[in-house]
CSV table of C-alpha atoms and ligand atoms in Angstrom, one decimal:
chain,number,residue,atom,x,y,z
A,1,UNK,CA,38.2,-25.0,65.0
A,2,UNK,CA,37.1,-24.1,68.4
A,3,UNK,CA,37.0,-26.9,71.1
A,4,UNK,CA,33.9,-28.8,71.5
A,5,UNK,CA,32.1,-28.0,74.8
A,6,UNK,CA,29.6,-30.2,76.3
A,7,UNK,CA,26.4,-28.3,77.3
A,8,UNK,CA,24.2,-29.9,80.0
A,9,UNK,CA,20.5,-30.2,79.0
A,10,UNK,CA,19.6,-28.0,81.8
A,11,UNK,CA,21.9,-25.2,81.0
A,12,UNK,CA,20.6,-25.4,77.3
A,13,UNK,CA,17.0,-25.2,78.6
A,14,UNK,CA,17.8,-22.3,80.9
A,15,UNK,CA,19.4,-20.3,78.1
A,16,UNK,CA,16.5,-20.9,75.8
A,17,UNK,CA,13.9,-20.0,78.4
A,18,UNK,CA,15.7,-16.9,79.5
A,19,UNK,CA,15.9,-15.5,75.9
A,20,UNK,CA,12.3,-16.6,75.1
A,21,UNK,CA,11.3,-14.6,78.2
A,22,UNK,CA,12.8,-11.5,76.6
A,23,UNK,CA,16.3,-11.3,78.1
A,24,UNK,CA,18.9,-10.4,75.7
A,25,UNK,CA,22.2,-12.2,75.1
A,26,UNK,CA,24.3,-9.6,77.1
A,27,UNK,CA,21.9,-10.3,80.1
A,28,UNK,CA,22.4,-14.1,79.7
A,29,UNK,CA,26.2,-13.6,79.6
A,30,UNK,CA,26.0,-11.5,82.6
A,31,UNK,CA,24.1,-14.0,84.7
A,32,UNK,CA,26.4,-16.7,83.6
A,33,UNK,CA,29.5,-14.7,84.7
A,34,UNK,CA,27.8,-14.2,88.1
A,35,UNK,CA,27.5,-17.9,88.3
A,36,UNK,CA,31.1,-18.4,87.9
A,37,UNK,CA,31.2,-19.2,84.0
A,38,UNK,CA,34.3,-18.1,82.1
A,39,UNK,CA,33.0,-15.3,79.8
A,40,UNK,CA,34.8,-16.7,76.7
A,41,UNK,CA,33.3,-20.2,77.3
A,42,UNK,CA,29.8,-18.6,78.0
A,43,UNK,CA,30.0,-16.8,74.6
A,44,UNK,CA,30.7,-20.2,72.8
A,45,UNK,CA,28.0,-21.9,74.8
A,46,UNK,CA,25.4,-19.3,74.2
A,47,UNK,CA,26.3,-18.9,70.4
A,48,UNK,CA,25.9,-22.7,70.0
A,49,UNK,CA,22.5,-23.0,71.9
A,50,UNK,CA,21.1,-20.1,70.1
A,51,UNK,CA,22.9,-21.0,66.7
A,52,UNK,CA,24.4,-17.5,66.4
A,53,UNK,CA,27.7,-16.7,64.9
A,54,UNK,CA,30.2,-15.8,67.6
A,55,UNK,CA,30.7,-12.4,66.0
A,56,UNK,CA,27.1,-11.5,66.7
A,57,UNK,CA,27.8,-12.0,70.5
A,58,UNK,CA,31.0,-10.0,70.4
A,59,UNK,CA,29.2,-7.1,68.6
A,60,UNK,CA,26.7,-6.8,71.4
A,61,UNK,CA,29.2,-6.9,74.2
A,62,UNK,CA,31.4,-4.1,72.8
A,63,UNK,CA,32.2,-0.8,74.4
A,64,UNK,CA,30.5,-1.8,77.6
A,65,UNK,CA,27.1,-0.8,76.2
A,66,UNK,CA,24.2,-1.0,78.4
A,67,UNK,CA,22.1,-4.1,77.6
A,68,UNK,CA,19.0,-2.8,75.8
A,69,UNK,CA,15.5,-4.4,76.0
A,70,UNK,CA,14.6,-7.6,74.0
A,71,UNK,CA,11.1,-8.7,72.8
A,72,UNK,CA,9.4,-11.6,74.5
A,73,UNK,CA,8.5,-14.3,71.9
A,74,UNK,CA,4.9,-14.9,71.8
A,75,UNK,CA,4.0,-18.3,73.2
A,76,UNK,CA,1.8,-21.0,71.5
A,77,UNK,CA,-1.0,-21.7,71.2
A,78,UNK,CA,-2.4,-18.2,71.4
A,79,UNK,CA,-1.9,-14.8,73.2
A,80,UNK,CA,-4.8,-12.5,74.2
A,81,UNK,CA,-4.2,-8.8,73.7
A,82,UNK,CA,-6.5,-5.9,73.1
A,83,UNK,CA,-9.6,-8.1,72.7
A,84,UNK,CA,-7.7,-10.2,70.1
A,85,UNK,CA,-6.8,-13.8,70.4
A,86,UNK,CA,-3.6,-14.0,68.3
A,87,UNK,CA,-2.7,-17.5,67.3
A,88,UNK,CA,0.9,-18.7,67.3
A,89,UNK,CA,0.7,-21.3,64.4
A,90,UNK,CA,4.5,-21.9,64.0
A,91,UNK,CA,7.6,-21.4,66.1
A,92,UNK,CA,11.2,-21.6,64.9
A,93,UNK,CA,14.3,-21.3,67.2
A,94,UNK,CA,16.9,-20.2,64.5
A,95,UNK,CA,16.0,-17.5,63.6
A,96,UNK,CA,13.6,-16.8,66.6
A,97,UNK,CA,10.4,-16.5,64.6
A,98,UNK,CA,6.8,-16.9,65.1
A,99,UNK,CA,3.8,-16.8,62.7
A,100,UNK,CA,1.1,-14.9,64.2
A,101,UNK,CA,-2.6,-15.3,63.1
A,102,UNK,CA,-5.2,-12.6,63.4
A,103,UNK,CA,-2.9,-9.8,64.4
A,104,UNK,CA,-5.0,-7.5,62.4
A,105,UNK,CA,-8.7,-7.5,61.5
A,106,UNK,CA,-9.9,-7.4,57.9
A,107,UNK,CA,-11.3,-3.9,58.4
A,108,UNK,CA,-8.0,-2.6,60.1
A,109,UNK,CA,-6.2,-4.1,57.0
A,110,UNK,CA,-8.4,-2.1,54.6
A,111,UNK,CA,-8.2,1.0,56.6
A,112,UNK,CA,-4.4,1.0,56.7
A,113,UNK,CA,-4.3,0.5,52.9
A,114,UNK,CA,-6.8,3.3,52.3
A,115,UNK,CA,-4.8,5.7,54.5
A,116,UNK,CA,-1.4,4.8,52.9
A,117,UNK,CA,-2.4,4.6,49.2
A,118,UNK,CA,-2.4,8.4,48.5
A,119,UNK,CA,1.0,8.8,50.3
A,120,UNK,CA,3.0,6.2,48.5
A,121,UNK,CA,6.5,6.8,47.2
A,122,UNK,CA,9.4,4.6,46.0
A,123,UNK,CA,10.5,2.7,49.0
A,124,UNK,CA,13.8,3.9,50.8
A,125,UNK,CA,16.3,2.1,52.8
A,126,UNK,CA,18.9,3.3,55.3
A,127,UNK,CA,22.4,3.4,53.7
A,128,UNK,CA,25.6,2.7,55.4
A,129,UNK,CA,25.9,6.4,56.4
A,130,UNK,CA,22.5,6.4,57.9
A,131,UNK,CA,20.8,8.3,55.0
A,132,UNK,CA,17.6,7.5,53.5
A,133,UNK,CA,18.2,6.2,49.9
A,134,UNK,CA,16.3,4.8,47.0
A,135,UNK,CA,17.3,1.1,47.0
A,136,UNK,CA,17.4,-1.1,43.8
A,137,UNK,CA,16.9,-4.2,46.0
A,138,UNK,CA,13.6,-2.9,47.0
A,139,UNK,CA,11.3,-2.1,44.1
A,140,UNK,CA,8.0,-1.6,46.0
A,141,UNK,CA,6.4,1.7,46.9
A,142,UNK,CA,6.0,2.7,50.5
A,143,UNK,CA,5.3,5.3,53.2
A,144,UNK,CA,5.7,5.8,56.9
A,145,UNK,CA,3.2,6.7,59.5
A,146,UNK,CA,4.7,8.7,62.5
A,147,UNK,CA,4.3,7.0,65.9
A,148,UNK,CA,0.5,7.1,67.1
A,149,UNK,CA,-0.3,9.3,64.0
A,150,UNK,CA,-3.9,8.3,63.8
A,151,UNK,CA,-5.9,6.2,66.4
A,152,UNK,CA,-5.8,3.0,64.3
A,153,UNK,CA,-2.0,3.2,64.2
A,154,UNK,CA,-1.7,3.8,67.9
A,155,UNK,CA,-4.0,0.9,68.7
A,156,UNK,CA,-1.9,-1.4,66.5
A,157,UNK,CA,1.4,-0.1,68.1
A,158,UNK,CA,-0.2,-0.8,71.7
A,159,UNK,CA,-1.3,-4.2,70.5
A,160,UNK,CA,2.2,-5.1,69.3
A,161,UNK,CA,3.8,-3.6,72.5
A,162,UNK,CA,1.6,-5.8,74.7
A,163,UNK,CA,2.3,-8.9,72.6
A,164,UNK,CA,6.0,-8.5,72.6
A,165,UNK,CA,6.6,-7.0,76.0
A,166,UNK,CA,8.4,-3.8,74.7
A,167,UNK,CA,6.9,-0.3,75.0
A,168,UNK,CA,5.6,1.3,71.8
A,169,UNK,CA,8.0,4.1,71.9
A,170,UNK,CA,10.7,1.5,70.9
A,171,UNK,CA,9.2,1.1,67.6
A,172,UNK,CA,10.1,3.0,64.5
A,173,UNK,CA,7.1,4.5,62.5
A,174,UNK,CA,4.9,1.9,60.9
A,175,UNK,CA,5.9,1.3,57.3
A,176,UNK,CA,3.4,0.5,54.6
A,177,UNK,CA,4.8,-1.3,51.4
A,178,UNK,CA,2.9,-2.0,48.2
A,179,UNK,CA,4.2,-4.5,45.6
A,180,UNK,CA,3.0,-5.1,42.1
A,181,UNK,CA,3.6,-8.0,39.9
A,182,UNK,CA,7.4,-8.7,39.5
A,183,UNK,CA,8.2,-6.4,42.4
A,184,UNK,CA,10.1,-7.9,45.4
A,185,UNK,CA,12.4,-7.2,48.3
A,186,UNK,CA,15.8,-9.0,47.7
A,187,UNK,CA,17.4,-11.0,50.6
A,188,UNK,CA,18.6,-8.7,53.4
A,189,UNK,CA,19.0,-8.4,57.2
A,190,UNK,CA,16.9,-5.8,59.1
A,191,UNK,CA,19.6,-5.3,61.8
A,192,UNK,CA,22.2,-2.7,61.3
A,193,UNK,CA,25.7,-4.0,60.6
A,194,UNK,CA,28.1,-2.9,63.4
A,195,UNK,CA,31.1,-3.1,60.9
A,196,UNK,CA,29.5,-0.3,58.7
A,197,UNK,CA,30.9,3.3,59.1
A,198,UNK,CA,27.4,4.7,59.7
A,199,UNK,CA,26.5,2.2,62.5
A,200,UNK,CA,27.1,4.8,65.3
A,201,UNK,CA,24.9,7.3,63.7
A,202,UNK,CA,22.0,4.9,62.9
A,203,UNK,CA,22.0,3.6,66.5
A,204,UNK,CA,22.7,6.8,68.3
A,205,UNK,CA,19.0,7.1,69.0
A,206,UNK,CA,17.2,3.9,69.9
A,207,UNK,CA,20.1,1.5,69.5
A,208,UNK,CA,20.2,-1.5,67.4
A,209,UNK,CA,17.0,-3.1,65.9
A,210,UNK,CA,16.0,-6.3,67.9
A,211,UNK,CA,12.8,-7.5,66.1
A,212,UNK,CA,10.6,-7.2,63.0
A,213,UNK,CA,6.9,-7.7,62.6
A,214,UNK,CA,5.7,-7.9,59.0
A,215,UNK,CA,1.9,-7.8,58.8
A,216,UNK,CA,0.2,-8.8,55.6
A,217,UNK,CA,-2.7,-6.5,54.7
A,218,UNK,CA,-4.0,-8.5,51.8
A,219,UNK,CA,-3.7,-11.9,50.3
A,220,UNK,CA,-1.8,-11.7,46.9
A,221,UNK,CA,-3.3,-13.9,44.3
A,222,UNK,CA,0.0,-15.7,43.7
A,223,UNK,CA,3.5,-15.2,45.1
A,224,UNK,CA,4.6,-12.5,47.5
A,225,UNK,CA,5.5,-14.7,50.5
A,226,UNK,CA,8.4,-13.9,52.9
A,227,UNK,CA,11.3,-16.3,52.5
A,228,UNK,CA,13.8,-17.2,55.2
A,229,UNK,CA,16.6,-19.2,53.3
A,230,UNK,CA,18.4,-20.4,56.4
A,231,UNK,CA,15.7,-22.5,57.9
A,232,UNK,CA,14.3,-22.9,54.3
A,233,UNK,CA,10.9,-21.4,55.2
A,234,UNK,CA,8.5,-19.4,53.1
A,235,UNK,CA,5.6,-17.6,55.0
A,236,UNK,CA,2.5,-17.2,52.9
A,237,UNK,CA,1.2,-13.6,52.8
A,238,UNK,CA,-2.3,-13.8,54.0
A,239,UNK,CA,-4.5,-10.9,55.2
A,240,UNK,CA,-4.3,-10.3,58.9
A,241,UNK,CA,-1.4,-12.7,59.5
A,242,UNK,CA,2.1,-11.6,60.5
A,243,UNK,CA,5.7,-13.0,60.7
A,244,UNK,CA,7.5,-11.9,63.9
A,245,UNK,CA,11.4,-12.5,64.0
A,246,UNK,CA,13.9,-11.3,66.5
A,247,UNK,CA,17.6,-11.1,66.2
A,248,UNK,CA,21.0,-9.8,67.6
A,249,UNK,CA,23.0,-7.6,65.3
A,250,UNK,CA,25.1,-10.2,63.2
A,251,UNK,CA,22.5,-13.0,63.3
A,252,UNK,CA,22.8,-14.3,59.8
A,253,UNK,CA,19.9,-16.8,60.4
A,254,UNK,CA,17.4,-13.9,60.0
A,255,UNK,CA,18.2,-13.3,56.4
A,256,UNK,CA,14.9,-12.9,54.6
A,257,UNK,CA,13.3,-11.7,51.4
A,258,UNK,CA,9.9,-10.5,50.1
A,259,UNK,CA,9.4,-12.8,47.1
A,260,UNK,CA,8.2,-11.4,43.8
A,261,UNK,CA,4.5,-11.1,43.5
A,262,UNK,CA,3.5,-13.2,40.5
A,263,UNK,CA,-0.2,-12.1,40.2
A,264,UNK,CA,-2.3,-9.5,42.0
A,265,UNK,CA,-0.7,-7.2,44.5
A,266,UNK,CA,0.7,-7.3,48.0
A,267,UNK,CA,0.4,-4.8,50.8
A,268,UNK,CA,2.3,-5.1,54.2
A,269,UNK,CA,2.8,-3.1,57.4
A,270,UNK,CA,6.2,-3.5,58.9
A,271,UNK,CA,7.2,-2.6,62.4
A,272,UNK,CA,10.8,-2.5,63.4
A,273,UNK,CA,11.6,-2.5,67.1
A,274,UNK,CA,14.7,-0.9,68.7
A,275,UNK,CA,16.4,-1.9,72.0
A,276,UNK,CA,15.9,1.6,73.4
A,277,UNK,CA,13.2,4.3,73.0
A,278,UNK,CA,13.3,5.7,69.4
A,279,UNK,CA,12.5,9.1,68.2
A,280,UNK,CA,12.7,10.0,64.5
A,281,UNK,CA,15.7,12.4,64.2
A,282,UNK,CA,14.5,16.0,63.2
A,283,UNK,CA,15.0,16.9,59.6
A,284,UNK,CA,18.1,19.0,58.9
B,1,AKG,O1,7.8,-8.0,51.8
B,1,AKG,C1,8.1,-8.9,52.7
B,1,AKG,O2,7.5,-9.9,52.7
B,1,AKG,C2,9.3,-8.6,53.6
B,1,AKG,C3,9.4,-7.1,54.1
B,1,AKG,C4,10.7,-6.8,54.8
B,1,AKG,O3,11.6,-7.6,54.8
B,1,AKG,C5,10.8,-5.7,55.5
B,1,AKG,O4,10.0,-4.8,55.4
B,1,AKG,O5,11.9,-5.4,56.2
B,2,FE2,FE1,13.2,-7.1,56.1
């Protein structure tokens, strides 16, 4: 049990507004310290307001690491970037999540599918040692584009950078996944676990992941939504729509799953963002 702290409405609103504006938890804690708050008390307050486990805040403050960038959450009702009016049709605080409408045009979705189709392979995940591995939790097929590999990919990367206020070079290469009936992606976190032995290696370049954007390239006939069990939310996969969610390492509210496709197929493009510029390590 930790002691109950009373948090003033002004402080609560300031913490929410500061993180919405793209400042990370380490920065919020630093500002609070400068204003005379006791660091331990600040951590409990921030954890409570953002509904994060205390452990998530401790992970971020370890080893005097330089605070990295954080994404700015797109604000309702809509954001204009790159000639697109991107609608924000749902906002959730824990996890920090937005449903984004019209992120991609129909033709862009079709082009991404056509470019990816001949390059599909059984999808891989990063294991605890930082190696790419076939993962039985993810039964789909996938491929990665390199950063700015073709003009269409570069344009989408620039659009997301403008939308989220984080430069495109913080992104991992765009990943395309293809699911057939029965295929799914079981519940998981996108952040890397600081407790795992491979954490240092995985985050040596680019640091921790800070946010994910899952863009739906088609509308599966049935099933294939993205579920967030903590808020009890299922996003419908619809062509051109995306779900954006942001997290700190250790944020358990960001648990999510690609639900099984029941009929038809499902295509998505996923962009993971890092707190620092990311370059794919050279192959050994
Ligand atoms: O397929 C989905 O809906 C979710 C995909 C996902 O979680 C990911 O690519 O990290
Ligand atoms: Fe994921």
